[in-house]
CSV table of C-alpha atoms and ligand atoms in Angstrom, one decimal:
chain,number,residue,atom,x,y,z
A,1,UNK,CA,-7.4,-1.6,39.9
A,2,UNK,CA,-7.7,1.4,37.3
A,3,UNK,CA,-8.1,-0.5,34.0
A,4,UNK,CA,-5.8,1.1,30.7
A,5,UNK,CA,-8.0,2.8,27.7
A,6,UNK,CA,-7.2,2.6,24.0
A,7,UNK,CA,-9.4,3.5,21.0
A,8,UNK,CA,-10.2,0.2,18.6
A,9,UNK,CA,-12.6,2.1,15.9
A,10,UNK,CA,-12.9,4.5,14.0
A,11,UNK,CA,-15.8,5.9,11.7
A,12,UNK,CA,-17.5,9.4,10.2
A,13,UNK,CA,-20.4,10.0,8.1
A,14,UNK,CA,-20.6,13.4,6.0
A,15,UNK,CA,-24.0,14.4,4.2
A,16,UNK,CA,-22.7,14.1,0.3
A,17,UNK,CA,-24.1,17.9,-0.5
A,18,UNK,CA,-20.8,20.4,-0.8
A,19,UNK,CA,-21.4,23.7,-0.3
A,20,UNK,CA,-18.4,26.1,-1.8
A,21,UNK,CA,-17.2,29.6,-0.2
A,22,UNK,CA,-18.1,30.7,-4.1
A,23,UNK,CA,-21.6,29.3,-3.1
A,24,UNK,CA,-22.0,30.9,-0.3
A,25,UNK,CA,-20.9,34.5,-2.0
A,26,UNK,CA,-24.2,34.2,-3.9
A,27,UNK,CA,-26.0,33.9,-0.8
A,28,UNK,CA,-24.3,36.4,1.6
A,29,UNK,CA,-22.2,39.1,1.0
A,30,UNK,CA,-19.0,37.2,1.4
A,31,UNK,CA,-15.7,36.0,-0.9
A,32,UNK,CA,-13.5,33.3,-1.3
A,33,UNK,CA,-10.5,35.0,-0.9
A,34,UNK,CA,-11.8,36.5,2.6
A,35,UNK,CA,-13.2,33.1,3.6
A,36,UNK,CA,-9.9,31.5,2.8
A,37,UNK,CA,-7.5,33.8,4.0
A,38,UNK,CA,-9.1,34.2,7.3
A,39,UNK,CA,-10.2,30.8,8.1
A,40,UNK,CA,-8.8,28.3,6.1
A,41,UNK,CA,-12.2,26.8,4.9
A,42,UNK,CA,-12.9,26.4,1.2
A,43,UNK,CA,-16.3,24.1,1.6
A,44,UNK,CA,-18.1,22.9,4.2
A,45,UNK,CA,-21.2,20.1,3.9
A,46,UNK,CA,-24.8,20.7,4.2
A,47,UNK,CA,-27.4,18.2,5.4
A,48,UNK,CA,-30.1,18.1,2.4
A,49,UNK,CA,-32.8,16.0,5.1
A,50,UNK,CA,-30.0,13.7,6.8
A,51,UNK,CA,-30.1,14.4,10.8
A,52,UNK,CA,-28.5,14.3,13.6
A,53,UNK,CA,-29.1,10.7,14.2
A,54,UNK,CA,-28.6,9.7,10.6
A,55,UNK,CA,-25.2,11.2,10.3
A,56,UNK,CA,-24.3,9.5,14.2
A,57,UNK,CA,-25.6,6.1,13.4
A,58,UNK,CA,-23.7,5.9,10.2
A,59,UNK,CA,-20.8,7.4,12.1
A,60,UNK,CA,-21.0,4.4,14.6
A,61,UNK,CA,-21.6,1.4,12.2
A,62,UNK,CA,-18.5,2.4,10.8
A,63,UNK,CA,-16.4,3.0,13.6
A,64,UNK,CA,-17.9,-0.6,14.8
A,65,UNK,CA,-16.8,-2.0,11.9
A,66,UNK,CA,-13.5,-0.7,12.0
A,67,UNK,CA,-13.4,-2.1,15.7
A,68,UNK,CA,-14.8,-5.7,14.8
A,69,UNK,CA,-17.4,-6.1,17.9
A,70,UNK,CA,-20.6,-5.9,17.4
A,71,UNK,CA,-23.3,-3.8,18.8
A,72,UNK,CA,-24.5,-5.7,21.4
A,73,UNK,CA,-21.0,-5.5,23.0
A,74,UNK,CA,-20.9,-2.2,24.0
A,75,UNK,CA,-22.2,-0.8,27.1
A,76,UNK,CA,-21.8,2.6,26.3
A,77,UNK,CA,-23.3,5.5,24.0
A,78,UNK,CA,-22.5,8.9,24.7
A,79,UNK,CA,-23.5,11.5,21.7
A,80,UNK,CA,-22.3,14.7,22.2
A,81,UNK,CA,-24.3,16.9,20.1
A,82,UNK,CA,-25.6,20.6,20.4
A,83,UNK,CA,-28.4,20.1,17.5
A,84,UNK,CA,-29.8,16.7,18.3
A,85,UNK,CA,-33.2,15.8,16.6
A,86,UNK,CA,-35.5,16.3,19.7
A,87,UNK,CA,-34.6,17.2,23.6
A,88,UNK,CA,-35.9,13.5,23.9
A,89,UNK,CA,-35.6,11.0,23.0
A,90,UNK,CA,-31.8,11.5,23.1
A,91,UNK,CA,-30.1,11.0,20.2
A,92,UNK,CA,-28.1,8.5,22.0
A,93,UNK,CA,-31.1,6.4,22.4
A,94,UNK,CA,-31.9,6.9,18.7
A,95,UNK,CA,-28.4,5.9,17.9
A,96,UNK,CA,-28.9,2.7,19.8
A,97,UNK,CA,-31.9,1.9,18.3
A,98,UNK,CA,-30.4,2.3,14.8
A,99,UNK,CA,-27.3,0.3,15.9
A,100,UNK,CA,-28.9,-2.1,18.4
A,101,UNK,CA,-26.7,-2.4,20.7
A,102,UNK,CA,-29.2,-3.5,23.1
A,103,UNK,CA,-26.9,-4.1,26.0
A,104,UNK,CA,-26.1,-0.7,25.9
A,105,UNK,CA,-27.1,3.0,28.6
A,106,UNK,CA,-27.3,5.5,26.3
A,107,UNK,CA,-26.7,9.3,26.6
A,108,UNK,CA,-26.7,12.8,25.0
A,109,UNK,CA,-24.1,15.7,26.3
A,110,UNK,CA,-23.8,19.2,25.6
A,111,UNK,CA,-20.5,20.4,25.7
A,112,UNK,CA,-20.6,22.7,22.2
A,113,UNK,CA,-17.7,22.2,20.1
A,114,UNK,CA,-15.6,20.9,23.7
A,115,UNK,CA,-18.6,18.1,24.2
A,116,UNK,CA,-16.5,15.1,22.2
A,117,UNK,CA,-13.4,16.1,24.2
A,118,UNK,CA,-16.1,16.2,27.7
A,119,UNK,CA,-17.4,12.9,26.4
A,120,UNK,CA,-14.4,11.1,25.8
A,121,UNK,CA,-13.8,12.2,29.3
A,122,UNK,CA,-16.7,10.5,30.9
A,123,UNK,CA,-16.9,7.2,29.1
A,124,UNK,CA,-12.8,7.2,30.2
A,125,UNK,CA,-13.9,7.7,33.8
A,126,UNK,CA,-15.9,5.0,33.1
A,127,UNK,CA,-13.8,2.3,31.6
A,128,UNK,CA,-11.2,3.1,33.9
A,129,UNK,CA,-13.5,2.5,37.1
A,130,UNK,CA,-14.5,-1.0,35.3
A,131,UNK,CA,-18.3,0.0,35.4
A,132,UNK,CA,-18.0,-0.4,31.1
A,133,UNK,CA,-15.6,-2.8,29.0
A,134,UNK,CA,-16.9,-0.9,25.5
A,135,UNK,CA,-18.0,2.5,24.7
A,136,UNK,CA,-18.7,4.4,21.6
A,137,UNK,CA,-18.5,7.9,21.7
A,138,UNK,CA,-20.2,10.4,18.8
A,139,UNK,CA,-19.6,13.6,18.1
A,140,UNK,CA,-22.5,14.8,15.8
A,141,UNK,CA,-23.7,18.1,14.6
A,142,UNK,CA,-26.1,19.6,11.9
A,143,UNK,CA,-24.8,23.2,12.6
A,144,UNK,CA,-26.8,24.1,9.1
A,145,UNK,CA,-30.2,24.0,11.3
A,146,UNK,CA,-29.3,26.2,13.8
A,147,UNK,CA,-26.6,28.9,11.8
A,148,UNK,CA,-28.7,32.7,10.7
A,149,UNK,CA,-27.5,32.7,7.1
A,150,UNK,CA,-27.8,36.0,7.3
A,151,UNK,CA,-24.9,36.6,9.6
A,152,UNK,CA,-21.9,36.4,7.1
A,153,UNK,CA,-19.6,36.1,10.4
A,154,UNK,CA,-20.9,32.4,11.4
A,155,UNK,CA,-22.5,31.5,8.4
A,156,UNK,CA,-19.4,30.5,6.7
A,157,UNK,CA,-18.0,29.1,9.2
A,158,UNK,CA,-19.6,26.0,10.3
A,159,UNK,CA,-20.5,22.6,8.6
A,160,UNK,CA,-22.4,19.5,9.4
A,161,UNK,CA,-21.1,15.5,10.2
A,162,UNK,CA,-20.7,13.1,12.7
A,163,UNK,CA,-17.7,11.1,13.8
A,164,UNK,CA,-17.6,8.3,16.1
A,165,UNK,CA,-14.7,6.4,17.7
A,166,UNK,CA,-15.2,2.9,19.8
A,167,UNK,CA,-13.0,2.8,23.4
A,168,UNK,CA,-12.2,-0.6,25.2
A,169,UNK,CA,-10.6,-1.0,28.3
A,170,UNK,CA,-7.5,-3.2,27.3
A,171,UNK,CA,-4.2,-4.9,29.3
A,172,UNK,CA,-1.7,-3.2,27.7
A,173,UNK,CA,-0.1,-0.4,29.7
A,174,UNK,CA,-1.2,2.8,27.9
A,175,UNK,CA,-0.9,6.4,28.7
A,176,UNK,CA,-4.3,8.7,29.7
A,177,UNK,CA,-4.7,11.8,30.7
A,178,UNK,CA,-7.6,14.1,30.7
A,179,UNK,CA,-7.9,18.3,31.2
A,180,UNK,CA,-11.2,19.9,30.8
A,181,UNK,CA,-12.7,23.1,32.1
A,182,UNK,CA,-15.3,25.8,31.7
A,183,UNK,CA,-16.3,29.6,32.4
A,184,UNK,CA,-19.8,30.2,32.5
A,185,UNK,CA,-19.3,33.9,33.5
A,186,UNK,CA,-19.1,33.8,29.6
A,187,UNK,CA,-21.5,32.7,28.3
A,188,UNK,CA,-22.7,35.5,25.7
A,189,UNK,CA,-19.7,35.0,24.0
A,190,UNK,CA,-21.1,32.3,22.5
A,191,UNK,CA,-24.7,31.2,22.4
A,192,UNK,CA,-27.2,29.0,21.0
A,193,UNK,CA,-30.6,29.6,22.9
A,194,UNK,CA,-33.2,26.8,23.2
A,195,UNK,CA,-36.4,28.1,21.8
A,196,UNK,CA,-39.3,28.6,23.9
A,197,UNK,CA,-42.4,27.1,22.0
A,198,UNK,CA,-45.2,27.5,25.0
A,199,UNK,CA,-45.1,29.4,28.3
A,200,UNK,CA,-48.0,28.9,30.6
A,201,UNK,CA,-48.4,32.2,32.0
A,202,UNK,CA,-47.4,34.4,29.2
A,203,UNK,CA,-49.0,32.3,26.4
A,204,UNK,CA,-46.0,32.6,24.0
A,205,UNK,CA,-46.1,30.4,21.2
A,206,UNK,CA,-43.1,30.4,19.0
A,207,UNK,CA,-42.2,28.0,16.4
A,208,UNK,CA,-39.1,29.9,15.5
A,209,UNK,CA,-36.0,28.9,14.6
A,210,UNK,CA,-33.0,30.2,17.4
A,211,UNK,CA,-29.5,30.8,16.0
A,212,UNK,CA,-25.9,30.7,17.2
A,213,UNK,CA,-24.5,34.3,17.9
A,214,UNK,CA,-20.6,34.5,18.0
A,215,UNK,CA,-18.5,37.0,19.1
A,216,UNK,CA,-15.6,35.9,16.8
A,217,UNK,CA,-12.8,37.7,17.7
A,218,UNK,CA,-13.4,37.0,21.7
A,219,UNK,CA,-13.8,33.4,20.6
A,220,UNK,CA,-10.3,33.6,18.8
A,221,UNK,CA,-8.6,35.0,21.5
A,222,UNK,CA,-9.9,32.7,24.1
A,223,UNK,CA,-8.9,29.6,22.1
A,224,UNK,CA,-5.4,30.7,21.4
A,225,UNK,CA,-5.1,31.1,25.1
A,226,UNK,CA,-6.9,28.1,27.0
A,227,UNK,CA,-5.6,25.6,24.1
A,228,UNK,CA,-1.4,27.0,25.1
A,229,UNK,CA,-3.4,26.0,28.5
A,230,UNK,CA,-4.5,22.7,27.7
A,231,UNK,CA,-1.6,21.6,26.5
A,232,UNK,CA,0.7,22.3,29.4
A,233,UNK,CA,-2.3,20.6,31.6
A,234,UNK,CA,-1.8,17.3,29.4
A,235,UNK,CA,1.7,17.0,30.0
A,236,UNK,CA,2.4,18.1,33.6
A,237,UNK,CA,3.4,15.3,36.0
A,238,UNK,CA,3.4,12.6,33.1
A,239,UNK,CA,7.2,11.5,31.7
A,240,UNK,CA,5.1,13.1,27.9
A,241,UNK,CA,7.3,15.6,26.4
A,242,UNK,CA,5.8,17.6,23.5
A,243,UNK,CA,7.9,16.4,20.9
A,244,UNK,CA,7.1,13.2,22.0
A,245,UNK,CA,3.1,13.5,21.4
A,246,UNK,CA,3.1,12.5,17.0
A,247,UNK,CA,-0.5,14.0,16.5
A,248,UNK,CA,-2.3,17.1,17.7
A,249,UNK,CA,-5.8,17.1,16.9
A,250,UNK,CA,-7.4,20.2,17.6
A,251,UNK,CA,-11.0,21.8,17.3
A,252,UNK,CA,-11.3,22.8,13.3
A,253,UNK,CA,-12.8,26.2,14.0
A,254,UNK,CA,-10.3,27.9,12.5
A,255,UNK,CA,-6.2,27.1,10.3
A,256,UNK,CA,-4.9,30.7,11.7
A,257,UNK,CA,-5.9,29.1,15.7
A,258,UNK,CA,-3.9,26.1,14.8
A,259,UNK,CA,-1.1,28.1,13.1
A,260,UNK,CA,-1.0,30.5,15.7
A,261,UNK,CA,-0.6,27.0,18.3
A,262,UNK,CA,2.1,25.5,16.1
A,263,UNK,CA,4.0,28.7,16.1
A,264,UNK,CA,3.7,29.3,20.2
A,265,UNK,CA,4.3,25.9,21.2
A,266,UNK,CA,7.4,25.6,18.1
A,267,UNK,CA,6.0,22.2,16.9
A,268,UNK,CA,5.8,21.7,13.2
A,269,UNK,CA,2.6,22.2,11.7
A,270,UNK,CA,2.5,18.8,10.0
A,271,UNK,CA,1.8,17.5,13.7
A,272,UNK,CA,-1.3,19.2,13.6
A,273,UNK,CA,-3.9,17.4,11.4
A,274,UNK,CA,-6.2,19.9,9.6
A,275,UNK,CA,-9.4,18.9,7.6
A,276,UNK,CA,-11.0,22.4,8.0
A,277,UNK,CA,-11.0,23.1,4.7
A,278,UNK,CA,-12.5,20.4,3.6
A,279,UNK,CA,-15.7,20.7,6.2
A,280,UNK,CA,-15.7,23.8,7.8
A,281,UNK,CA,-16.5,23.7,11.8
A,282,UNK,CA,-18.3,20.8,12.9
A,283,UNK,CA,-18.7,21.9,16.2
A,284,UNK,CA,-18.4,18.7,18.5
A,285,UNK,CA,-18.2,16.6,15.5
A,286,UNK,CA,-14.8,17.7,14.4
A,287,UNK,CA,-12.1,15.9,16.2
A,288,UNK,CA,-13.8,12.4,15.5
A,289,UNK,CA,-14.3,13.1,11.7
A,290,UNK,CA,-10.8,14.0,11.9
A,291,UNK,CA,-9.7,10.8,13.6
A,292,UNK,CA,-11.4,9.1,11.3
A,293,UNK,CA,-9.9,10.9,7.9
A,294,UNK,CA,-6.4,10.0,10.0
A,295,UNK,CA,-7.3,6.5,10.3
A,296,UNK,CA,-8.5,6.0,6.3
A,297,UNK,CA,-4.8,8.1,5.6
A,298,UNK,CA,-3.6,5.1,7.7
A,299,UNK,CA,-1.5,7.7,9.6
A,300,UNK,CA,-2.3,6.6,12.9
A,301,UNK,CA,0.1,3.7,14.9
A,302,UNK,CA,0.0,1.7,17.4
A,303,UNK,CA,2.0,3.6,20.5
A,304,UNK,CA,1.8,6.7,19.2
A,305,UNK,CA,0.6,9.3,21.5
A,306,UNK,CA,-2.2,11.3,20.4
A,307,UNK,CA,-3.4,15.0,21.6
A,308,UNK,CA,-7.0,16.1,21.2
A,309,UNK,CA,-8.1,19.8,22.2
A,310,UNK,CA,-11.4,21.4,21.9
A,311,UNK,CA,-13.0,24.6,23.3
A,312,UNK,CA,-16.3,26.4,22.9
A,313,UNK,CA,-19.0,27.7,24.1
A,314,UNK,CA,-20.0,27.3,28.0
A,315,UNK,CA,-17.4,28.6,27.7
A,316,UNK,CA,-15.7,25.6,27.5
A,317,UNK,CA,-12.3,23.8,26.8
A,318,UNK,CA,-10.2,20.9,27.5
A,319,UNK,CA,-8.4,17.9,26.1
A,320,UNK,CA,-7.2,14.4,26.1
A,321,UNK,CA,-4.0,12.8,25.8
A,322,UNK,CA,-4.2,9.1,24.4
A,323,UNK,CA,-1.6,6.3,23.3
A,324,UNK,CA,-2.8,4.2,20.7
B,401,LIG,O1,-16.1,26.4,17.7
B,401,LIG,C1,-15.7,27.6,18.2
B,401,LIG,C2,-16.3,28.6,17.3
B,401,LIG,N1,-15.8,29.8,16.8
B,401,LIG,C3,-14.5,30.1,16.5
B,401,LIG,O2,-13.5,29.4,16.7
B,401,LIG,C4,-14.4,31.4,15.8
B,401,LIG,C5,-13.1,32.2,16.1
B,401,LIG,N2,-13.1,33.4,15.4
B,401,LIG,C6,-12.8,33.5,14.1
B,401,LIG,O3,-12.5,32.4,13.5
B,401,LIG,C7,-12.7,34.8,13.5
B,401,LIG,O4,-12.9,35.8,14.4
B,401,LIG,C8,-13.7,35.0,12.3
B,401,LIG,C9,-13.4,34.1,11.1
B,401,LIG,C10,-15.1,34.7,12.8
B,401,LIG,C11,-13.7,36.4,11.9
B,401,LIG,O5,-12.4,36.8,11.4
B,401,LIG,P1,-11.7,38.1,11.9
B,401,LIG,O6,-10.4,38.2,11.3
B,401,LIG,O7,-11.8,38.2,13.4
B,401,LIG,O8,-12.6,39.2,11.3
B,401,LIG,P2,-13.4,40.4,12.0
B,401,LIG,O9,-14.7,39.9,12.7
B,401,LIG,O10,-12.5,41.3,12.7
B,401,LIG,O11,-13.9,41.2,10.7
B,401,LIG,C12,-12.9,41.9,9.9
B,401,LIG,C13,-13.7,42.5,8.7
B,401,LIG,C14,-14.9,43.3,9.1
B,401,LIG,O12,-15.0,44.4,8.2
B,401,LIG,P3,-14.5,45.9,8.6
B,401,LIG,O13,-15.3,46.3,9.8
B,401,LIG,O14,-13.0,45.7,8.8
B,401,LIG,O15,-14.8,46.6,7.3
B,401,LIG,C15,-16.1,42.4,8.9
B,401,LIG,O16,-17.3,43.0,8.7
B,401,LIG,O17,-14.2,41.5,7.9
B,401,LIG,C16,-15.6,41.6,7.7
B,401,LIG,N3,-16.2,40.3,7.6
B,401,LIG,C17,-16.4,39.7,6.5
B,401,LIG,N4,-16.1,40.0,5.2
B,401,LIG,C18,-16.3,39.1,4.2
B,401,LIG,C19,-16.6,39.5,8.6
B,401,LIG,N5,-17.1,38.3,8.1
B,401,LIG,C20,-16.9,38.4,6.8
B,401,LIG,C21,-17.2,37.5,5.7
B,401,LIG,N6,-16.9,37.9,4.5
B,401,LIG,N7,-17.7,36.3,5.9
């Protein structure tokens, strides 16, 4: 038997510290009006200490909360992160040590800003085989650590928070369907390297810091494209029209992406949540804090069906489509 999926929490955690695009014009040689007008962002939140794990396991308690179990009833922790704390522990493992959900396997995965969209993926997989009743699945990021704030064309861009939703296989008959994919034949396009700190035969010893490089008009094209993609993957052989689907959540990277989406696909912008300018990109940590924001605007029903898109670096890309 394939068991049915639906999402019963909902949480986020943001570090409190704002940074505006007027702040950031001190720092770089940037504007408002060009941060605005071409992204959409107007602040964004910098960590001031919190990490990774902080922002996840607040994320979580929350979203556990919302979903009235406790930890010790879920099986499941999959963070999907591209600046945990340490390679490991994984920040899963932290998260289930903060949480204690001692019952629980608990894993990191690195998708870049596709990984909560990869996640969600597996832990469906997984509640659909019956190997898990409960999973809680993180997206968190401290882009901040990892951004050169000397490059004005990524370092306004990106922001740091977690978001966490809880998953539980359920009786009620409920629509799933998953698309993902990658291209690793482009992979310079956008890159975060892991730094080397000692190699045995050449003796290197580095503590430095590596940074994200972006081609960002490669990166716009591509997600125009593979999210048009996604899309049409989510809804072939299911009875789903697109009118039909009340919410599409995509990747905040970007409000001229998501324009551009609304205007090729002809559906209203108002179905396509947007908290971008409020938090810049959160990299895999976007669509959860989303979710989240939609759940506190109490926006989000019961049956309604529910899009989520994301796409990054690999490169990656792929979505979920969910009824409530
Ligand atoms: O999670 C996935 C991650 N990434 C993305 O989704 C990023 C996708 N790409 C983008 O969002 C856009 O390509 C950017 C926002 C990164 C850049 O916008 P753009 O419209 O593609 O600008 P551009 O790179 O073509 O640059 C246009 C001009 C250039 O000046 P010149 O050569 O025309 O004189 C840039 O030097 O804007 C300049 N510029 C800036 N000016 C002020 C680039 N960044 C900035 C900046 N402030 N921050």
């Amino acid at each position: 038997m394939i068991n049915n999926i639906k999402i019963i929490g909902y949480g986020s955690c943001m570090p409190s510290n704002i940074v505006t695009n007027e702040d950031l014009s001190k720092i770089i040689d940037t504007s408002d009006e060009w941060i605005s007008k071409r992204t959409g962002i107007k602040e964004r939140r910098i960590s001031k200490g919190e990490s990774t794990s902080d922002l996840a396991i607040a994320a979580a308690k929350n979203a556990l909360d919302v979903a009235g179990i406790s930890a010790s009833e879920i099986d499941l922790i999959i963070v999907a992160t591209s600046t945990s704390d340490c390679f490991f522990p994984s920040t899963g493992c932290t998260v289930q040590s903060g949480i204690g959900a001692t019952n629980a396997t608990s894993f990191d995965l690195a998708g870049a800003c596709t990984g909560f969209i990869y996640a969600t993926d597996v832990a469906i997989q997984y509640l659909k085989a019956g190997r898990f009743k409960n999973a809680l699945i993180i997206g968190a990021e401290v882009m901040s650590k990892v951004i050169d704030w000397n490059d004005r064309g990524t370092a306004i861009l990106f922001g740091d928070g977690a978001g966490a939703v809880v998953m539980t296989v359920t009786d009620e008959p409920k629509i799933t369907k998953v698309y993902t994919k990658s291209d690793g034949t482009k992979s310079e396009v956008l890159k975060l390297k892991a730094v080397p700190i000692i190699d045995m035969y050449e003796n290197v010893k580095t503590i430095d810091r590596s940074t994200m490089t972006m081609n960002g008009q490669e990166v716009f094209k591509f997600a125009c494209n593979v999210i048009i993609e996604t899309i049409d993957a989510l809804l072939a052989n299911t009875s789903v029209k697109l009118e039909d689907v009340d919410y599409i959540v995509l990747h905040q990277a970007n409000s001229r992406i998501i324009e551009y989406v609304s205007n090729k696909v002809n559906i209203n912008i108002e179905k396509f949540f947007m908290n971008l300018d409020k938090y810049g990109n959160t990299s895999a940590a976007s669509i959860p804090i989303a979710l989240d924001e939609m759940y506190k605007k109490n926006i989000l029903k019961s049956g309604h069906k529910v899009m989520l898109i994301g796409f990054g670096g690999g490169l990656t890309w792929g979505g979920v489509l969910l009824e409530l």
